[in-house]
XYZ file of C-alpha atoms in Angstrom:
623
model
C 152.149 117.822 142.146
C 155.790 118.596 142.010
C 157.347 119.251 138.732
C 159.962 116.298 139.042
C 157.116 113.983 139.560
C 155.605 114.669 135.968
C 156.768 111.801 133.698
C 157.379 114.061 130.662
C 160.041 115.959 132.731
C 162.047 113.002 134.047
C 165.724 113.097 133.402
C 166.218 112.427 129.678
C 168.643 109.639 130.475
C 166.036 107.662 132.152
C 163.510 107.654 129.222
C 163.029 104.320 127.601
C 162.985 103.830 123.830
C 159.125 103.237 124.101
C 158.798 106.453 125.790
C 160.770 108.160 123.184
C 158.443 106.820 120.518
C 155.336 107.811 122.457
C 156.521 111.387 122.927
C 157.643 111.449 119.266
C 154.345 110.255 117.937
C 152.371 112.720 119.967
C 154.590 115.714 118.990
C 154.353 114.711 115.196
C 150.648 114.660 115.626
C 150.629 118.030 117.507
C 152.873 119.676 114.976
C 150.618 118.611 112.169
C 147.538 120.051 113.975
C 149.311 123.250 114.612
C 150.708 123.862 111.260
C 147.439 122.833 109.408
C 145.475 125.464 111.622
C 148.174 127.964 110.990
C 148.099 127.517 107.131
C 144.270 127.809 107.088
C 144.154 130.812 109.085
C 142.998 134.107 107.570
C 146.232 135.632 108.275
C 148.210 132.985 106.224
C 145.748 132.901 103.426
C 146.164 136.488 102.896
C 150.161 136.140 102.976
C 151.454 135.634 99.544
C 153.700 132.528 99.997
C 153.581 131.578 96.239
C 157.037 132.528 95.446
C 158.362 130.648 98.379
C 156.482 127.480 97.188
C 157.544 127.866 93.673
C 161.143 128.068 94.769
C 161.297 125.555 97.495
C 157.946 123.461 97.611
C 154.970 123.289 99.776
C 155.561 125.039 103.130
C 154.140 122.477 105.335
C 156.734 119.602 104.917
C 159.909 121.678 105.578
C 158.194 123.320 108.640
C 157.286 120.068 110.137
C 160.662 118.523 109.397
C 162.309 121.502 110.969
C 160.285 121.393 114.088
C 160.761 117.763 114.426
C 164.502 118.239 114.102
C 164.549 120.752 116.901
C 162.405 118.738 119.091
C 164.503 115.590 118.561
C 167.767 117.457 119.119
C 166.367 119.055 122.257
C 165.708 115.523 123.586
C 169.211 114.448 123.073
C 170.530 117.530 124.834
C 168.332 117.164 127.719
C 166.730 120.575 127.365
C 163.663 119.726 129.571
C 165.979 119.223 132.496
C 167.755 122.531 131.612
C 164.468 124.277 131.608
C 163.683 123.011 135.201
C 167.302 123.718 136.084
C 167.663 120.048 136.995
C 170.842 118.315 135.988
C 170.792 114.492 136.119
C 173.007 112.987 138.680
C 174.180 110.233 136.364
C 174.074 110.551 132.552
C 173.824 107.113 130.805
C 175.543 106.113 127.619
C 174.221 108.681 124.969
C 174.562 106.344 122.034
C 171.169 104.644 122.257
C 169.566 108.075 122.245
C 171.663 108.978 119.214
C 170.290 105.958 117.462
C 166.751 107.186 118.310
C 167.575 110.775 117.225
C 168.601 109.354 113.723
C 165.544 107.240 113.532
C 163.349 110.275 114.427
C 165.097 112.243 111.621
C 164.600 109.593 108.970
C 160.949 109.133 109.926
C 160.271 112.920 109.995
C 161.725 113.310 106.384
C 160.151 110.198 104.933
C 156.812 111.122 106.596
C 156.861 114.437 105.015
C 157.511 112.966 101.546
C 154.588 110.639 102.074
C 152.391 113.468 103.390
C 153.177 115.415 100.226
C 152.255 112.470 98.012
C 149.000 111.833 99.763
C 148.086 115.399 99.728
C 148.790 115.556 96.057
C 146.674 112.584 95.316
C 143.712 114.009 97.425
C 144.171 117.227 95.469
C 143.785 115.456 92.212
C 140.634 114.017 93.262
C 139.177 117.351 94.327
C 140.089 118.966 90.986
C 139.085 116.030 88.662
C 136.536 113.116 88.734
C 137.461 109.806 90.455
C 138.015 108.401 87.145
C 141.489 110.168 87.015
C 142.911 107.598 89.409
C 142.558 105.021 86.749
C 145.337 107.025 85.027
C 147.465 107.498 88.013
C 150.320 105.312 89.117
C 152.248 105.410 92.525
C 155.005 103.228 93.540
C 152.579 100.910 95.265
C 150.793 100.199 91.996
C 151.690 96.964 90.163
C 151.911 98.630 86.825
C 154.104 101.403 88.013
C 157.460 100.104 87.077
C 156.425 98.822 83.507
C 154.685 102.255 82.902
C 157.941 104.118 83.825
C 160.365 101.976 82.089
C 158.318 101.640 78.862
C 159.474 104.789 77.378
C 163.070 104.860 78.781
C 165.233 104.505 75.733
C 168.526 105.415 77.378
C 169.240 102.645 79.919
C 171.669 104.840 81.817
C 168.511 106.122 83.416
C 167.030 102.809 84.118
C 169.004 101.783 87.033
C 167.991 100.929 90.698
C 169.505 104.335 91.808
C 167.886 106.474 89.313
C 165.445 108.879 91.111
C 161.862 107.729 90.335
C 158.770 109.996 90.293
C 156.361 109.916 93.350
C 153.464 109.688 90.796
C 152.989 108.958 87.134
C 149.868 110.595 85.561
C 148.916 109.222 82.042
C 146.293 111.788 81.007
C 143.696 111.226 78.374
C 142.113 114.773 78.617
C 143.306 118.332 78.870
C 141.718 118.514 82.402
C 143.945 115.766 83.634
C 146.964 117.872 82.880
C 145.484 120.919 84.304
C 144.741 119.163 87.683
C 148.217 117.687 87.794
C 149.883 121.118 87.445
C 147.542 122.944 89.990
C 148.104 120.237 92.504
C 151.789 119.926 91.923
C 152.224 123.539 92.323
C 150.214 123.538 95.491
C 152.172 120.750 97.111
C 155.713 121.540 96.000
C 156.219 118.773 93.460
C 158.102 119.477 90.201
C 156.846 118.484 86.791
C 158.587 116.288 84.268
C 156.630 115.882 80.961
C 157.296 112.827 78.804
C 156.292 112.436 75.192
C 158.398 109.675 73.676
C 161.058 109.568 76.344
C 164.220 110.029 73.956
C 165.556 112.928 75.982
C 169.353 112.217 75.961
C 169.829 112.951 79.516
C 166.607 111.469 80.992
C 165.038 114.849 81.966
C 161.664 114.040 80.907
C 161.305 111.210 83.518
C 164.072 111.830 86.371
C 164.891 114.521 88.683
C 166.927 114.999 91.958
C 163.929 116.502 93.810
C 160.455 114.993 94.457
C 158.469 115.112 91.329
C 155.703 113.900 89.144
C 155.872 112.678 85.592
C 153.002 113.589 83.133
C 153.328 110.637 80.711
C 151.556 111.530 77.458
C 151.592 108.015 76.099
C 147.747 107.908 76.102
C 147.349 111.399 74.461
C 148.209 110.641 71.073
C 145.266 111.288 68.750
C 146.124 112.470 65.047
C 143.756 114.259 62.925
C 144.806 114.714 59.178
C 142.853 117.327 57.032
C 143.786 116.752 53.403
C 141.861 119.635 52.049
C 143.345 122.221 54.355
C 146.862 120.461 54.126
C 147.060 120.294 57.940
C 147.001 118.052 60.853
C 146.501 118.219 64.576
C 148.769 115.914 66.432
C 148.555 115.362 70.084
C 152.017 115.570 71.982
C 152.084 111.931 73.002
C 152.022 110.639 69.348
C 155.350 109.760 67.759
C 156.755 111.057 64.508
C 156.218 107.365 62.984
C 152.545 107.542 63.934
C 152.138 111.014 62.370
C 153.882 109.804 59.134
C 151.823 106.718 58.885
C 148.385 108.712 59.416
C 149.449 111.238 56.841
C 150.185 108.436 54.147
C 146.699 106.669 54.980
C 145.107 110.115 53.599
C 147.588 111.096 50.949
C 150.795 109.614 49.060
C 151.872 113.166 48.056
C 151.736 114.939 51.445
C 154.486 114.705 54.129
C 155.765 116.439 57.187
C 159.466 117.531 57.664
C 160.629 115.944 60.905
C 163.197 113.230 62.141
C 164.085 109.786 61.086
C 163.551 107.799 64.305
C 159.858 106.684 64.364
C 159.565 106.412 68.274
C 160.488 109.938 69.019
C 157.610 111.907 70.559
C 156.320 114.975 68.718
C 155.927 116.879 71.988
C 159.720 117.339 72.652
C 160.860 116.940 69.045
C 158.768 119.752 67.573
C 159.487 122.097 70.663
C 163.228 121.799 70.160
C 163.195 122.260 66.400
C 163.248 118.879 64.747
C 165.018 117.930 61.561
C 165.062 115.260 58.964
C 165.565 114.545 55.327
C 163.226 117.362 54.207
C 164.952 119.889 56.143
C 166.792 121.377 52.960
C 163.466 121.783 51.102
C 161.126 122.846 53.953
C 163.248 123.569 56.877
C 162.645 122.261 60.590
C 159.377 120.651 62.042
C 159.078 123.872 64.235
C 159.076 126.086 60.921
C 155.929 124.293 59.786
C 153.807 124.557 63.022
C 150.833 127.141 62.727
C 149.052 126.512 65.962
C 149.475 124.678 69.380
C 147.554 123.804 72.586
C 149.202 123.975 75.843
C 148.541 124.243 79.592
C 150.275 127.139 81.431
C 151.473 127.493 85.059
C 148.102 128.597 86.042
C 146.259 125.625 84.644
C 144.919 127.604 81.688
C 144.253 125.846 78.261
C 145.765 128.049 75.557
C 145.942 128.065 71.846
C 147.907 130.252 69.633
C 145.686 133.274 69.940
C 145.214 133.090 73.718
C 149.047 132.524 74.268
C 150.101 135.258 72.160
C 152.717 135.604 69.544
C 155.770 135.716 71.917
C 154.913 132.519 73.697
C 154.035 130.742 70.445
C 157.474 131.879 69.123
C 159.216 130.404 72.308
C 157.701 126.840 72.229
C 158.721 126.355 68.630
C 162.401 125.531 69.127
C 162.867 126.883 72.630
C 161.940 123.832 74.446
C 158.197 123.751 75.632
C 158.725 122.248 78.913
C 160.136 125.573 80.172
C 156.866 127.293 79.662
C 154.128 124.682 80.344
C 152.906 121.404 79.161
C 152.333 121.059 75.392
C 149.217 119.297 74.486
C 149.080 119.446 70.720
C 150.542 120.846 67.609
C 148.822 121.911 64.461
C 151.211 121.415 61.555
C 151.373 122.391 58.025
C 151.674 119.366 55.585
C 154.268 119.749 52.691
C 154.153 118.480 49.027
C 156.315 115.418 47.989
C 156.400 113.794 44.638
C 154.803 110.360 44.167
C 158.239 109.139 43.469
C 161.297 109.697 45.226
C 164.923 108.085 44.896
C 167.177 106.993 47.698
C 170.650 105.527 47.850
C 172.927 104.159 50.504
C 176.672 103.394 49.885
C 179.393 102.563 52.298
C 183.035 103.416 51.763
C 185.996 102.499 54.270
C 189.201 104.308 54.675
C 190.924 101.750 52.348
C 188.268 102.821 49.712
C 189.121 106.481 49.971
C 186.664 107.543 52.415
C 188.767 110.492 53.603
C 188.749 112.059 50.293
C 185.106 111.490 49.867
C 184.327 113.127 53.196
C 186.558 116.175 52.305
C 184.370 116.467 49.049
C 180.989 115.978 50.848
C 181.755 118.919 53.084
C 181.981 121.178 50.002
C 179.053 119.661 48.295
C 176.256 118.558 50.750
C 175.069 122.016 51.844
C 175.381 123.549 48.242
C 173.775 120.975 46.217
C 170.139 121.272 45.001
C 167.553 121.565 47.886
C 165.618 118.538 46.671
C 168.502 116.150 47.861
C 169.749 115.665 51.389
C 172.887 113.585 51.634
C 173.535 112.322 55.285
C 176.862 111.134 56.439
C 177.483 108.604 59.131
C 180.798 107.654 60.562
C 181.417 104.313 62.526
C 184.115 101.925 63.278
C 184.223 98.544 61.588
C 186.452 95.696 61.087
C 188.946 96.066 58.297
C 189.133 93.648 55.369
C 192.735 93.183 56.705
C 192.480 90.427 59.292
C 192.567 91.831 62.912
C 192.805 95.378 61.902
C 190.151 98.202 62.441
C 189.104 101.012 60.180
C 186.375 103.702 59.856
C 183.498 103.374 57.519
C 181.641 106.270 55.863
C 177.958 105.855 54.884
C 176.502 108.166 52.555
C 172.746 108.021 52.392
C 170.295 110.341 50.520
C 166.641 111.052 49.714
C 165.948 112.918 46.570
C 162.465 114.347 45.771
C 162.219 113.125 42.150
C 162.938 110.166 40.003
C 166.441 108.543 39.431
C 166.618 110.029 35.874
C 166.771 113.475 37.534
C 169.195 112.470 40.263
C 171.853 110.596 38.178
C 172.936 113.616 36.381
C 172.745 115.814 39.349
C 175.163 113.468 41.237
C 177.338 112.999 38.315
C 177.796 116.782 38.121
C 177.999 117.557 41.767
C 179.689 114.442 43.374
C 181.105 112.135 40.712
C 183.904 110.933 43.238
C 181.192 108.847 45.188
C 181.182 106.530 42.213
C 177.454 105.824 42.319
C 176.159 103.367 39.659
C 172.620 103.004 38.344
C 172.072 99.954 40.716
C 172.761 102.223 43.735
C 169.536 104.150 43.188
C 166.200 102.993 44.207
C 162.854 104.636 43.312
C 159.912 104.412 45.956
C 157.131 106.521 47.685
C 158.001 109.186 50.285
C 156.620 106.976 53.102
C 158.873 104.099 51.830
C 161.797 106.212 51.818
C 160.966 106.980 55.747
C 161.155 103.338 56.322
C 164.388 102.796 54.271
C 166.253 105.451 56.326
C 165.318 103.592 59.521
C 167.734 101.019 58.378
C 166.284 98.116 60.584
C 162.634 98.589 59.467
C 161.040 96.243 56.925
C 157.421 97.419 56.597
C 155.261 100.495 57.071
C 153.860 99.053 60.368
C 157.297 99.532 61.954
C 156.362 103.269 62.094
C 153.594 102.519 64.793
C 156.101 100.660 67.159
C 156.818 103.029 70.075
C 159.424 100.802 71.530
C 160.766 98.825 68.656
C 163.831 97.164 70.218
C 164.323 95.051 73.295
C 167.964 95.691 73.424
C 168.930 97.734 76.620
C 171.444 100.180 75.347
C 173.272 102.886 77.369
C 174.616 105.929 75.548
C 175.717 109.461 75.725
C 175.453 112.259 73.235
C 176.948 115.560 72.249
C 176.512 117.927 69.271
C 178.270 120.566 67.342
C 177.848 122.690 64.161
C 180.354 122.831 61.402
C 180.815 126.299 59.579
C 183.974 125.260 57.721
C 185.263 121.828 56.482
C 187.329 119.682 58.786
C 190.807 119.341 57.165
C 192.422 116.070 56.147
C 194.755 116.011 59.058
C 191.644 116.781 61.385
C 189.866 113.792 59.941
C 192.901 111.542 60.537
C 192.874 112.466 64.280
C 189.200 111.367 64.388
C 190.152 107.948 62.968
C 192.763 107.459 65.655
C 190.316 108.035 68.314
C 187.838 105.644 66.629
C 190.421 102.950 66.856
C 190.782 103.071 70.844
C 188.654 100.637 72.663
C 185.709 102.714 73.519
C 185.446 103.800 69.875
C 183.633 100.387 69.126
C 180.483 102.073 70.181
C 180.834 105.297 68.325
C 178.026 106.820 65.969
C 179.009 110.088 64.396
C 176.535 111.739 62.085
C 176.889 114.792 59.959
C 173.691 115.978 58.764
C 173.838 118.771 56.034
C 172.038 122.160 56.247
C 171.742 124.643 53.419
C 168.855 125.195 51.024
C 165.732 126.476 52.847
C 167.833 126.698 56.043
C 169.847 129.471 54.563
C 166.744 131.514 53.851
C 165.380 131.684 57.317
C 166.696 134.190 59.817
C 168.432 133.348 63.181
C 165.615 135.123 65.064
C 162.629 133.612 63.047
C 162.396 131.013 65.852
C 164.415 130.189 68.945
C 166.464 127.801 66.911
C 169.344 129.911 65.569
C 171.398 127.518 63.630
C 170.642 128.627 60.022
C 172.803 130.370 57.271
C 176.498 129.584 57.310
C 176.130 126.164 58.951
C 177.513 123.323 56.783
C 176.007 120.555 59.079
C 174.857 119.516 62.422
C 177.297 116.943 64.018
C 175.875 114.261 66.356
C 178.426 112.325 68.563
C 176.997 108.985 70.152
C 178.745 106.472 72.160
C 176.838 103.250 73.003
C 177.640 100.370 75.491
C 176.025 97.372 76.703
C 178.194 96.858 79.976
C 176.340 97.791 83.102
C 177.803 99.758 85.959
C 179.268 103.120 86.642
C 182.780 102.339 85.657
C 181.708 101.307 82.027
C 179.600 104.438 82.031
C 182.341 106.787 83.019
C 184.873 105.003 80.755
C 182.763 105.641 77.726
C 181.558 109.033 78.629
C 185.159 110.120 79.267
C 185.936 108.860 75.828
C 183.203 110.862 74.091
C 184.392 113.951 75.963
C 187.871 113.412 74.590
C 186.562 113.135 71.161
C 184.411 116.391 71.762
C 187.336 118.251 73.056
C 189.441 117.148 69.973
C 186.908 118.623 67.765
C 186.984 122.027 69.317
C 189.395 123.816 66.765
C 187.012 122.677 63.656
C 183.418 123.671 64.932
C 181.559 126.818 65.555
C 182.899 129.257 67.985
C 181.716 132.174 70.222
C 179.641 130.240 71.333
C 180.483 126.632 70.588
C 176.869 125.822 69.422
C 174.746 122.793 70.391
C 171.336 121.326 69.444
C 168.881 121.476 72.277
C 167.240 118.195 71.160
C 170.573 116.514 71.653
C 170.488 117.322 75.363
C 174.040 117.486 76.895
C 174.393 118.527 80.637
C 178.078 118.792 80.214
C 177.751 122.162 78.788
C 176.130 123.680 81.891
C 173.122 123.248 84.256
C 170.937 125.366 86.367
C 170.565 125.088 90.276
C 167.899 122.564 90.149
C 166.213 123.406 93.484
C 166.962 127.083 93.791
C 167.578 130.283 92.013
C 169.682 130.339 88.985
C 170.666 133.785 87.336
C 170.477 134.574 83.751
C 174.317 134.854 83.594
C 174.739 131.209 85.005
C 171.958 129.870 82.672
C 173.540 131.663 79.681
C 176.569 129.416 79.923
C 174.531 126.533 78.306
C 171.725 128.680 76.885
C 173.694 130.684 74.446
C 175.056 127.328 73.055
C 171.588 126.157 72.277
C 169.922 129.539 71.435
C 172.635 132.092 70.676
C 171.147 135.654 70.828
C 167.606 134.311 71.073
C 168.339 133.092 74.718
C 167.581 136.643 76.044
C 164.155 136.848 74.438
C 163.338 133.344 75.726
C 164.301 134.436 79.145
C 161.917 137.548 78.814
C 159.083 135.219 77.654
C 159.724 132.932 80.520
C 159.468 135.751 83.064
C 156.197 136.880 81.544
C 154.561 133.622 81.465
C 156.136 131.796 84.493
C 157.882 134.380 86.749
C 158.255 132.287 89.710
C 159.952 129.536 87.692
C 157.593 126.622 88.433
C 158.419 124.714 85.328
C 162.241 124.235 85.775
C 164.710 121.563 85.241
C 168.556 121.237 84.769
C 168.382 123.352 81.540
C 165.065 125.222 81.668
C 164.939 128.722 80.540
C 165.437 131.150 83.595
C 163.054 133.737 84.802
C 164.392 137.224 85.019
C 162.862 137.788 88.260
C 165.618 138.528 90.850
C 166.349 136.287 93.786
C 165.186 138.838 96.222
C 161.700 138.948 94.645
C 161.138 135.211 94.937
């Protein structure tokens, strides 16, 4: 048989689309077979490809895509004819073949993603019982969207264009998490771990590369031991659930964490965690005595097994850089049977500026049993058609009003509190009081308490010196702009116990010398990129305006108020320590270097990575 009589070597211009499809299908199958056999060979098994997989993903999909690309391109150029030294006498219009080429490319990449997802699911089944599939959701599952959206609190990341996970795993047992990590590593998928879903930049459930979400919503058991004054709380529980369960056992024990009840303990504690007990007992992370986590090798570790360096790192350094936190053992703290609260509001017309100036001098120096939070918002003025700024002063005091009244008269008489402003209640009731919208203790158990779909952007700062009066006036001017209608600016005081803990005690370094933590939030209801960009741009202007008044070298930030504006890693490639330190030193100051050394020890190939994960110090040449 002559070569030119063989169908496969006919001039390319004479091929039909059906023939293209047949050849492509056969070639795809052949490439699959060759690559699978190659990867199962003894030579490949002995080759250490782990670093490549950790950096780029599983080796099979990109190899397959590359070979299909070369094959398709060869078809377009007519390489078979060149091999035979046979040039067609008449070439047809190449555009139909270009269309086929594009379709081939799309199919190859889609098939690779599908291949990875199928392999991941098969791997899960091999490493766990079939029952795990009752806890696994793919995009073809009818519950996939509801599971994904349930814990999305920032609706900037609930759009049609937001990247979605290939698979959501909702574990009930540590073995489910172990299998997920092992299989994600093996098949080149990244991990996102979601506890409560409050990450301000959506990092716990979005990614620009193929990924799996470990959603801990079903991993939320809480065990309170009153005699030992401790509690084990699984990472999928919320701080509201923790408070509620503590109160069931004792009215005089508490835990020093945040205010928002639907925040998950997994992320909140691993970033520090603060609330109205901060000046008495420090951060949530300061009161953690043990932890359970799964590391990159799929091992279940407690404090003893992980060692003190890793235990240090996950208490304030962001646990998701090092593994998956499963549970915390926390030390409970004492509170009196009666606490006192107040909340008073003052506008600019009611001398709010002068009161804020005094608050800056008092709030971090007053007795550690009281925390006075300050919230700034734009409101309508009593003058028709005009706007003003309202300052809300709200406090929790660990004691009765008879003790608090003379303390406030001595330290902050300008606030003008009267006896009716003070309310005595239990500590758990003060938690509900500070939520503002809550009416009963059962509110603490609601994981998704509002149906309002709100978009927001946040940034943070630390004040080490008071903002002068003319500086405050500039803030009020910005508040009066159109985008200022959605602003929420909170100044939360430090001092007390925070002044007694060294910067290196935990990764959270913002201790002595800080007057307060500043949170900037802007909310908007409008949908679409234009509204988002307009409001985000306004918040960035406010942040820029604040630069002269806040901490410097570095301008510090709070890791639990995630802000990608301050710097990001290369999400699907090597990130140097120098590049990551741009944002890392803002969150962790001098502790960032130690965090990087811990990361290098426990996850040298940087499997657990995201936009602001701690980098490994393993050089690019060794990956």
